[in-house]
Amino acid sequence: MKFIIHDQVVLLREPEGPLAAHLTSFANAISVQGYNVWSLKRSVRIAAYFSRWLKQRGVGVQDICSDHATRYLRYCARHFRPRSDDRAALRNLIDFLREEGVIPPEQMATIRISEAERCVQEYEEYLRDIRALARVTIIHYVPFVREFLKHRFGDGKITLSKLNAADVVRFVQVQAPRLHLKEAKLMTTVLRSFLRYVRYRGDITLDLAAAVPVVANWSMPSIPRGISADQTRKLLASVDRRTAVGRRDYAILLVLARLGLRSSEVVFLELDDIDWDAGQLSVRTKGGQRIELPLPADVGKALAAYLQHGRPKSASRRVFLRARAHITGLRGPSSLGSVVRRALQRAGIDAPTTGAHQFRHGLATQMLNHGASLSEISEVLGHRHPQTTMIYTRVDIKALRALALPWPGGAR
């Protein structure tokens, strides 16, 4: 006798066990997440097998936890070869049960975090709530703070009041030689930020941020490497806009090229950020501020084509979504970087870099070449400090050398 769980899932035997009553709602939940029919059927059947296994061991619904899923997979491994995606399917099931309140909160595993991790979490909250820094910036800051606390306190008690200048200097001396210049400079920036935070908390009274050594650097940074206008046109023309993924990638590349947004700004764009009537795009910048940018006609057309004929159905408010289940927003700037890298490879373009930032540099260079002022470029790019925009005014000596007129009379 067959038992219909979902309009696309039929079981050959009646479901049993503590999860039998929840299989239909589980099927409905993962169906709206964009999983294909095969994955939907597989997930529900694994849930049914897991429920039967729980019944055989006398486990009630109130007692289910993640550890039972782990033990079930071990059981499967002893009797037959499990599929590689079984673990993910069970993880989705456990998450669903928790979200629905089937598994009570007290049954969820309690994770004891260390003092260092608690300190890091409090610093994260400070950066997010007080400094209003972008999520991607916070992600880059946290590992350095975690490493600093480990270097100073090890696994022992975290006593921030005991920090002194020697601790700061020693940490930089140990870490800096292991890092690339850009990473080392970021580390010192993070360290100053953290030490200002510790002083803000009242744990220290001295300005230890001033004790952070300066990493050696050149005074004239190299000119940013931007993708050329011709390469951008060739790249955009190479995208296959007949497919849903192609429409998404084309819209992403066009937003990068025309508006010069950072990867994080594109990734975290939401549907409500697009004002179709006013022809504007509201962007949350690196510093957490909102800026309004005009929406060029070609960018608006590309976004509309993707939203109408390429964007999967999803409860997410993000503009750009993953193309495969689990259908959610792109996970971060690295996901957008992958879109750019694959597009460049398909088009056979030898661009200055494989990252998304080259479009930002390319736009600034084109604006400068067409007579835009530094303040105009700064406004478009969302720079908080004029010095950041000044790097685009540096002279490319190599390019000028090729244009130099020969010395009268030739070489001697």
GROMACS .gro file of C-alpha atoms in nm:
model
  412
    1MET     CA    1   0.000   0.000   0.000
    2LYS     CA    2   0.135   0.342  -0.096
    3PHE     CA    3   0.132   0.646   0.130
    4ILE     CA    4   0.136   0.995  -0.021
    5ILE     CA    5   0.347   1.235   0.183
    6HIS     CA    6   0.366   1.516  -0.071
    7ASP     CA    7   0.232   1.558  -0.423
    8GLN     CA    8   0.576   1.450  -0.545
    9VAL     CA    9   0.671   1.201  -0.270
   10VAL     CA   10   0.513   0.858  -0.224
   11LEU     CA   11   0.632   0.600   0.032
   12LEU     CA   12   0.587   0.227  -0.020
   13ARG     CA   13   0.502   0.165   0.344
   14GLU     CA   14   0.327   0.354   0.618
   15PRO     CA   15   0.565   0.589   0.801
   16GLU     CA   16   0.625   0.505   1.164
   17GLY     CA   17   0.819   0.640   1.456
   18PRO     CA   18   0.828   0.976   1.636
   19LEU     CA   19   0.866   1.179   1.315
   20ALA     CA   20   0.587   1.017   1.112
   21ALA     CA   21   0.346   1.302   1.182
   22HIS     CA   22   0.600   1.563   1.068
   23LEU     CA   23   0.709   1.419   0.733
   24THR     CA   24   0.450   1.607   0.529
   25SER     CA   25   0.535   1.947   0.679
   26PHE     CA   26   0.908   1.866   0.634
   27ALA     CA   27   0.845   1.787   0.266
   28ASN     CA   28   0.654   2.114   0.220
   29ALA     CA   29   0.933   2.311   0.390
   30ILE     CA   30   1.215   2.182   0.171
   31SER     CA   31   0.999   2.203  -0.141
   32VAL     CA   32   0.982   2.583  -0.115
   33GLN     CA   33   1.361   2.596  -0.071
   34GLY     CA   34   1.411   2.510  -0.437
   35TYR     CA   35   1.524   2.147  -0.413
   36ASN     CA   36   1.461   1.939  -0.724
   37VAL     CA   37   1.220   1.646  -0.719
   38TRP     CA   38   1.493   1.383  -0.675
   39SER     CA   39   1.647   1.563  -0.374
   40LEU     CA   40   1.302   1.617  -0.224
   41LYS     CA   41   1.215   1.248  -0.246
   42ARG     CA   42   1.555   1.144  -0.110
   43SER     CA   43   1.532   1.381   0.190
   44VAL     CA   44   1.183   1.264   0.288
   45ARG     CA   45   1.274   0.896   0.256
   46ILE     CA   46   1.583   0.943   0.473
   47ALA     CA   47   1.364   1.118   0.730
   48ALA     CA   48   1.124   0.821   0.722
   49TYR     CA   49   1.408   0.569   0.765
   50PHE     CA   50   1.551   0.778   1.050
   51SER     CA   51   1.209   0.791   1.221
   52ARG     CA   52   1.175   0.411   1.199
   53TRP     CA   53   1.526   0.370   1.345
   54LEU     CA   54   1.436   0.603   1.634
   55LYS     CA   55   1.125   0.396   1.708
   56GLN     CA   56   1.329   0.074   1.719
   57ARG     CA   57   1.551   0.231   1.984
   58GLY     CA   58   1.268   0.374   2.187
   59VAL     CA   59   1.357   0.738   2.128
   60GLY     CA   60   1.065   0.977   2.171
   61VAL     CA   61   1.023   1.300   1.979
   62GLN     CA   62   1.107   1.506   2.288
   63ASP     CA   63   1.446   1.336   2.316
   64ILE     CA   64   1.573   1.371   1.958
   65CYS     CA   65   1.899   1.563   1.911
   66SER     CA   66   2.181   1.595   1.658
   67ASP     CA   67   2.367   1.309   1.821
   68HIS     CA   68   2.094   1.066   1.713
   69ALA     CA   69   2.151   1.167   1.348
   70THR     CA   70   2.523   1.095   1.387
   71ARG     CA   71   2.456   0.754   1.545
   72TYR     CA   72   2.207   0.671   1.269
   73LEU     CA   73   2.467   0.743   1.000
   74ARG     CA   74   2.714   0.515   1.180
   75TYR     CA   75   2.447   0.245   1.188
   76CYS     CA   76   2.389   0.289   0.813
   77ALA     CA   77   2.763   0.269   0.742
   78ARG     CA   78   2.780  -0.073   0.911
   79HIS     CA   79   2.494  -0.218   0.703
   80PHE     CA   80   2.518  -0.047   0.364
   81ARG     CA   81   2.701   0.230   0.190
   82PRO     CA   82   2.530   0.563   0.268
   83ARG     CA   83   2.518   0.844   0.012
   84SER     CA   84   2.737   1.150   0.055
   85ASP     CA   85   2.435   1.379   0.087
   86ASP     CA   86   2.262   1.178   0.363
   87ARG     CA   87   2.434   1.382   0.633
   88ALA     CA   88   2.312   1.711   0.481
   89ALA     CA   89   1.958   1.574   0.454
   90LEU     CA   90   1.953   1.477   0.823
   91ARG     CA   91   2.102   1.813   0.920
   92ASN     CA   92   1.819   1.987   0.732
   93LEU     CA   93   1.570   1.765   0.913
   94ILE     CA   94   1.711   1.846   1.257
   95ASP     CA   95   1.715   2.219   1.173
   96PHE     CA   96   1.352   2.198   1.058
   97LEU     CA   97   1.245   2.021   1.378
   98ARG     CA   98   1.413   2.288   1.588
   99GLU     CA   99   1.262   2.575   1.394
  100GLU     CA  100   0.916   2.422   1.424
  101GLY     CA  101   0.954   2.367   1.797
  102VAL     CA  102   0.924   1.988   1.763
  103ILE     CA  103   1.253   1.953   1.945
  104PRO     CA  104   1.232   2.166   2.259
  105PRO     CA  105   1.512   2.419   2.312
  106GLU     CA  106   1.638   2.241   2.622
  107GLN     CA  107   1.710   1.934   2.413
  108MET     CA  108   1.943   2.122   2.182
  109ALA     CA  109   2.311   2.073   2.252
  110THR     CA  110   2.448   2.341   2.479
  111ILE     CA  111   2.785   2.462   2.358
  112ARG     CA  112   3.015   2.604   2.622
  113ILE     CA  113   3.218   2.882   2.472
  114SER     CA  114   3.555   2.985   2.607
  115GLU     CA  115   3.623   3.320   2.771
  116ALA     CA  116   3.819   3.424   2.464
  117GLU     CA  117   3.528   3.342   2.233
  118ARG     CA  118   3.287   3.532   2.456
  119CYS     CA  119   3.518   3.833   2.441
  120VAL     CA  120   3.532   3.804   2.061
  121GLN     CA  121   3.152   3.788   2.039
  122GLU     CA  122   3.117   4.102   2.253
  123TYR     CA  123   3.366   4.280   2.024
  124GLU     CA  124   3.160   4.169   1.721
  125GLU     CA  125   2.849   4.323   1.878
  126TYR     CA  126   3.041   4.647   1.936
  127LEU     CA  127   3.150   4.662   1.572
  128ARG     CA  128   2.799   4.586   1.449
  129ASP     CA  129   2.585   4.792   1.690
  130ILE     CA  130   2.813   5.082   1.790
  131ARG     CA  131   3.049   5.120   1.493
  132ALA     CA  132   2.790   5.003   1.235
  133LEU     CA  133   3.055   4.823   1.032
  134ALA     CA  134   2.957   4.604   0.740
  135ARG     CA  135   2.925   4.231   0.803
  136VAL     CA  136   3.208   4.148   0.562
  137THR     CA  137   3.442   4.387   0.749
  138ILE     CA  138   3.358   4.224   1.081
  139ILE     CA  139   3.427   3.881   0.931
  140HIS     CA  140   3.776   3.998   0.836
  141TYR     CA  141   3.844   4.157   1.177
  142VAL     CA  142   3.747   3.873   1.409
  143PRO     CA  143   4.023   3.616   1.332
  144PHE     CA  144   4.300   3.863   1.421
  145VAL     CA  145   4.140   3.943   1.758
  146ARG     CA  146   4.092   3.575   1.832
  147GLU     CA  147   4.460   3.512   1.749
  148PHE     CA  148   4.574   3.804   1.967
  149LEU     CA  149   4.383   3.679   2.270
  150LYS     CA  150   4.518   3.328   2.220
  151HIS     CA  151   4.873   3.465   2.190
  152ARG     CA  152   4.844   3.667   2.512
  153PHE     CA  153   4.627   3.447   2.736
  154GLY     CA  154   4.640   3.101   2.580
  155ASP     CA  155   4.359   2.886   2.716
  156GLY     CA  156   4.359   3.068   3.049
  157LYS     CA  157   4.145   3.341   3.198
  158ILE     CA  158   4.098   3.651   2.982
  159THR     CA  159   4.194   3.957   3.189
  160LEU     CA  160   4.197   4.252   2.953
  161SER     CA  161   4.315   4.486   3.227
  162LYS     CA  162   4.652   4.307   3.222
  163LEU     CA  163   4.725   4.401   2.861
  164ASN     CA  164   5.029   4.622   2.812
  165ALA     CA  165   5.236   4.770   2.530
  166ALA     CA  166   5.487   4.484   2.533
  167ASP     CA  167   5.207   4.233   2.463
  168VAL     CA  168   5.098   4.435   2.162
  169VAL     CA  169   5.447   4.476   2.018
  170ARG     CA  170   5.538   4.109   2.065
  171PHE     CA  171   5.223   3.995   1.887
  172VAL     CA  172   5.291   4.215   1.584
  173GLN     CA  173   5.656   4.108   1.575
  174VAL     CA  174   5.554   3.741   1.569
  175GLN     CA  175   5.265   3.771   1.323
  176ALA     CA  176   5.378   4.033   1.071
  177PRO     CA  177   5.660   3.827   0.911
  178ARG     CA  178   5.413   3.545   0.840
  179LEU     CA  179   5.167   3.766   0.652
  180HIS     CA  180   5.157   3.942   0.320
  181LEU     CA  181   5.192   4.319   0.345
  182LYS     CA  182   4.821   4.385   0.293
  183GLU     CA  183   4.725   4.129   0.560
  184ALA     CA  184   4.985   4.266   0.803
  185LYS     CA  185   4.849   4.618   0.763
  186LEU     CA  186   4.495   4.491   0.818
  187MET     CA  187   4.612   4.312   1.132
  188THR     CA  188   4.751   4.636   1.281
  189THR     CA  189   4.429   4.819   1.188
  190VAL     CA  190   4.223   4.552   1.366
  191LEU     CA  191   4.453   4.555   1.668
  192ARG     CA  192   4.416   4.933   1.706
  193SER     CA  193   4.038   4.897   1.674
  194PHE     CA  194   4.025   4.623   1.938
  195LEU     CA  195   4.245   4.814   2.182
  196ARG     CA  196   4.029   5.125   2.143
  197TYR     CA  197   3.729   4.902   2.217
  198VAL     CA  198   3.897   4.765   2.533
  199ARG     CA  199   3.962   5.121   2.648
  200TYR     CA  200   3.602   5.214   2.560
  201ARG     CA  201   3.487   4.930   2.790
  202GLY     CA  202   3.698   5.070   3.072
  203ASP     CA  203   3.923   4.763   3.104
  204ILE     CA  204   4.233   4.974   3.039
  205THR     CA  205   4.308   5.343   3.084
  206LEU     CA  206   4.619   5.371   2.865
  207ASP     CA  207   4.590   5.427   2.491
  208LEU     CA  208   4.748   5.097   2.386
  209ALA     CA  209   4.631   5.152   2.028
  210ALA     CA  210   4.920   5.398   1.998
  211ALA     CA  211   5.162   5.118   2.086
  212VAL     CA  212   5.074   4.913   1.776
  213PRO     CA  213   5.382   4.919   1.550
  214VAL     CA  214   5.350   5.053   1.197
  215VAL     CA  215   5.408   4.789   0.931
  216ALA     CA  216   5.667   4.905   0.677
  217ASN     CA  217   5.504   5.031   0.361
  218TRP     CA  218   5.582   5.242   0.058
  219SER     CA  219   5.449   5.597   0.052
  220MET     CA  220   5.318   5.579  -0.307
  221PRO     CA  221   5.091   5.280  -0.355
  222SER     CA  222   5.079   5.128  -0.701
  223ILE     CA  223   4.803   5.236  -0.936
  224PRO     CA  224   4.494   5.015  -0.890
  225ARG     CA  225   4.455   4.762  -1.168
  226GLY     CA  226   4.123   4.815  -1.341
  227ILE     CA  227   3.964   4.617  -1.621
  228SER     CA  228   3.957   4.815  -1.945
  229ALA     CA  229   3.640   4.936  -2.114
  230ASP     CA  230   3.703   4.708  -2.414
  231GLN     CA  231   3.748   4.404  -2.189
  232THR     CA  232   3.429   4.491  -2.001
  233ARG     CA  233   3.231   4.515  -2.327
  234LYS     CA  234   3.372   4.183  -2.447
  235LEU     CA  235   3.290   4.018  -2.113
  236LEU     CA  236   2.931   4.140  -2.106
  237ALA     CA  237   2.877   4.035  -2.467
  238SER     CA  238   3.000   3.682  -2.387
  239VAL     CA  239   2.736   3.608  -2.121
  240ASP     CA  240   2.460   3.372  -2.234
  241ARG     CA  241   2.145   3.557  -2.128
  242ARG     CA  242   1.918   3.281  -2.256
  243THR     CA  243   1.959   3.096  -1.925
  244ALA     CA  244   1.851   3.194  -1.573
  245VAL     CA  245   2.209   3.181  -1.445
  246GLY     CA  246   2.324   3.387  -1.741
  247ARG     CA  247   2.068   3.658  -1.667
  248ARG     CA  248   2.181   3.667  -1.305
  249ASP     CA  249   2.551   3.682  -1.391
  250TYR     CA  250   2.494   3.949  -1.658
  251ALA     CA  251   2.304   4.166  -1.408
  252ILE     CA  252   2.581   4.121  -1.148
  253LEU     CA  253   2.858   4.210  -1.394
  254LEU     CA  254   2.666   4.512  -1.522
  255VAL     CA  255   2.607   4.642  -1.167
  256LEU     CA  256   2.979   4.605  -1.096
  257ALA     CA  257   3.084   4.774  -1.420
  258ARG     CA  258   2.834   5.061  -1.427
  259LEU     CA  259   2.807   5.145  -1.056
  260GLY     CA  260   3.147   5.036  -0.925
  261LEU     CA  261   3.001   4.869  -0.616
  262ARG     CA  262   3.205   4.656  -0.380
  263SER     CA  263   3.142   4.280  -0.377
  264SER     CA  264   2.971   4.296  -0.037
  265GLU     CA  265   2.747   4.580  -0.151
  266VAL     CA  266   2.624   4.373  -0.446
  267VAL     CA  267   2.586   4.052  -0.246
  268PHE     CA  268   2.372   4.214   0.024
  269LEU     CA  269   2.147   4.416  -0.209
  270GLU     CA  270   1.782   4.356  -0.127
  271LEU     CA  271   1.467   4.391  -0.336
  272ASP     CA  272   1.354   4.690  -0.130
  273ASP     CA  273   1.678   4.871  -0.220
  274ILE     CA  274   1.556   4.919  -0.577
  275ASP     CA  275   1.330   5.222  -0.626
  276TRP     CA  276   1.189   5.161  -0.974
  277ASP     CA  277   0.976   5.476  -0.977
  278ALA     CA  278   1.263   5.709  -0.885
  279GLY     CA  279   1.521   5.511  -1.083
  280GLN     CA  280   1.751   5.479  -0.781
  281LEU     CA  281   1.945   5.213  -0.597
  282SER     CA  282   1.998   5.237  -0.220
  283VAL     CA  283   2.333   5.087  -0.120
  284ARG     CA  284   2.472   5.018   0.225
  285THR     CA  285   2.839   5.108   0.202
  286LYS     CA  286   3.144   4.964   0.375
  287GLY     CA  287   3.103   5.209   0.663
  288GLY     CA  288   2.739   5.115   0.717
  289GLN     CA  289   2.603   5.434   0.560
  290ARG     CA  290   2.327   5.446   0.298
  291ILE     CA  291   2.391   5.616  -0.036
  292GLU     CA  292   2.146   5.666  -0.320
  293LEU     CA  293   2.279   5.596  -0.669
  294PRO     CA  294   2.104   5.658  -1.001
  295LEU     CA  295   1.995   5.336  -1.170
  296PRO     CA  296   2.120   5.341  -1.531
  297ALA     CA  297   1.867   5.221  -1.787
  298ASP     CA  298   2.074   4.921  -1.898
  299VAL     CA  299   2.132   4.812  -1.537
  300GLY     CA  300   1.762   4.845  -1.458
  301LYS     CA  301   1.673   4.644  -1.769
  302ALA     CA  302   1.918   4.366  -1.674
  303LEU     CA  303   1.787   4.353  -1.317
  304ALA     CA  304   1.427   4.338  -1.435
  305ALA     CA  305   1.508   4.056  -1.680
  306TYR     CA  306   1.669   3.854  -1.401
  307LEU     CA  307   1.394   3.921  -1.147
  308GLN     CA  308   1.119   3.832  -1.392
  309HIS     CA  309   1.277   3.543  -1.582
  310GLY     CA  310   1.575   3.414  -1.386
  311ARG     CA  311   1.541   3.458  -1.010
  312PRO     CA  312   1.417   3.139  -0.836
  313LYS     CA  313   1.116   3.156  -0.605
  314SER     CA  314   1.238   3.223  -0.254
  315ALA     CA  315   1.138   3.391   0.070
  316SER     CA  316   1.476   3.565   0.073
  317ARG     CA  317   1.470   3.941   0.009
  318ARG     CA  318   1.817   3.937  -0.143
  319VAL     CA  319   1.830   4.042  -0.509
  320PHE     CA  320   2.085   3.783  -0.619
  321LEU     CA  321   2.024   3.422  -0.517
  322ARG     CA  322   2.207   3.094  -0.550
  323ALA     CA  323   2.104   2.902  -0.860
  324ARG     CA  324   2.089   2.564  -0.683
  325ALA     CA  325   1.923   2.445  -0.363
  326HIS     CA  326   1.934   2.554  -0.089
  327ILE     CA  327   1.791   2.867  -0.259
  328THR     CA  328   1.918   3.159  -0.052
  329GLY     CA  329   2.117   3.475  -0.112
  330LEU     CA  330   2.479   3.447  -0.224
  331ARG     CA  331   2.685   3.350   0.079
  332GLY     CA  332   2.935   3.635   0.059
  333PRO     CA  333   3.182   3.830  -0.155
  334SER     CA  334   3.372   3.510  -0.238
  335SER     CA  335   3.061   3.375  -0.415
  336LEU     CA  336   3.042   3.687  -0.628
  337GLY     CA  337   3.415   3.659  -0.698
  338SER     CA  338   3.351   3.309  -0.834
  339VAL     CA  339   3.089   3.450  -1.073
  340VAL     CA  340   3.344   3.701  -1.206
  341ARG     CA  341   3.624   3.445  -1.233
  342ARG     CA  342   3.412   3.194  -1.427
  343ALA     CA  343   3.284   3.465  -1.661
  344LEU     CA  344   3.637   3.583  -1.739
  345GLN     CA  345   3.751   3.227  -1.806
  346ARG     CA  346   3.459   3.155  -2.039
  347ALA     CA  347   3.521   3.477  -2.231
  348GLY     CA  348   3.896   3.408  -2.257
  349ILE     CA  349   3.981   3.752  -2.118
  350ASP     CA  350   4.323   3.814  -1.965
  351ALA     CA  351   4.204   4.073  -1.713
  352PRO     CA  352   4.431   4.250  -1.460
  353THR     CA  353   4.293   4.027  -1.183
  354THR     CA  354   4.023   3.764  -1.143
  355GLY     CA  355   3.835   3.953  -0.872
  356ALA     CA  356   3.535   4.184  -0.872
  357HIS     CA  357   3.721   4.492  -0.745
  358GLN     CA  358   3.881   4.553  -1.085
  359PHE     CA  359   3.546   4.682  -1.215
  360ARG     CA  360   3.546   4.944  -0.941
  361HIS     CA  361   3.897   5.053  -1.037
  362GLY     CA  362   3.807   5.044  -1.405
  363LEU     CA  363   3.505   5.270  -1.355
  364ALA     CA  364   3.709   5.522  -1.153
  365THR     CA  365   3.981   5.532  -1.418
  366GLN     CA  366   3.727   5.581  -1.698
  367MET     CA  367   3.556   5.862  -1.505
  368LEU     CA  368   3.890   6.034  -1.447
  369ASN     CA  369   3.985   6.002  -1.815
  370HIS     CA  370   3.652   6.160  -1.913
  371GLY     CA  371   3.712   6.463  -1.692
  372ALA     CA  372   3.524   6.372  -1.373
  373SER     CA  373   3.645   6.545  -1.057
  374LEU     CA  374   3.782   6.355  -0.760
  375SER     CA  375   3.481   6.458  -0.553
  376GLU     CA  376   3.247   6.312  -0.818
  377ILE     CA  377   3.444   5.986  -0.827
  378SER     CA  378   3.453   5.975  -0.447
  379GLU     CA  379   3.075   6.021  -0.432
  380VAL     CA  380   3.009   5.740  -0.681
  381LEU     CA  381   3.248   5.498  -0.511
  382GLY     CA  382   3.130   5.585  -0.161
  383HIS     CA  383   3.475   5.679  -0.030
  384ARG     CA  384   3.473   5.828   0.318
  385HIS     CA  385   3.820   5.983   0.285
  386PRO     CA  386   3.948   6.190  -0.010
  387GLN     CA  387   4.288   6.020   0.022
  388THR     CA  388   4.132   5.695  -0.093
  389THR     CA  389   4.024   5.852  -0.422
  390MET     CA  390   4.362   6.023  -0.470
  391ILE     CA  391   4.526   5.693  -0.571
  392TYR     CA  392   4.358   5.721  -0.912
  393THR     CA  393   4.551   6.041  -0.988
  394ARG     CA  394   4.891   5.872  -0.969
  395VAL     CA  395   5.084   5.873  -1.293
  396ASP     CA  396   5.158   5.545  -1.467
  397ILE     CA  397   5.524   5.602  -1.550
  398LYS     CA  398   5.549   5.295  -1.772
  399ALA     CA  399   5.258   5.410  -1.987
  400LEU     CA  400   5.398   5.762  -2.020
  401ARG     CA  401   5.741   5.628  -2.118
  402ALA     CA  402   5.587   5.462  -2.423
  403LEU     CA  403   5.442   5.799  -2.528
  404ALA     CA  404   5.758   6.001  -2.471
  405LEU     CA  405   5.905   6.170  -2.777
  406PRO     CA  406   6.259   6.066  -2.875
  407TRP     CA  407   6.542   6.297  -2.781
  408PRO     CA  408   6.637   6.526  -3.074
  409GLY     CA  409   6.929   6.381  -3.259
  410GLY     CA  410   6.871   6.033  -3.128
  411ALA     CA  411   7.064   5.844  -2.863
  412ARG     CA  412   7.429   5.925  -2.815
   0.00000   0.00000   0.00000
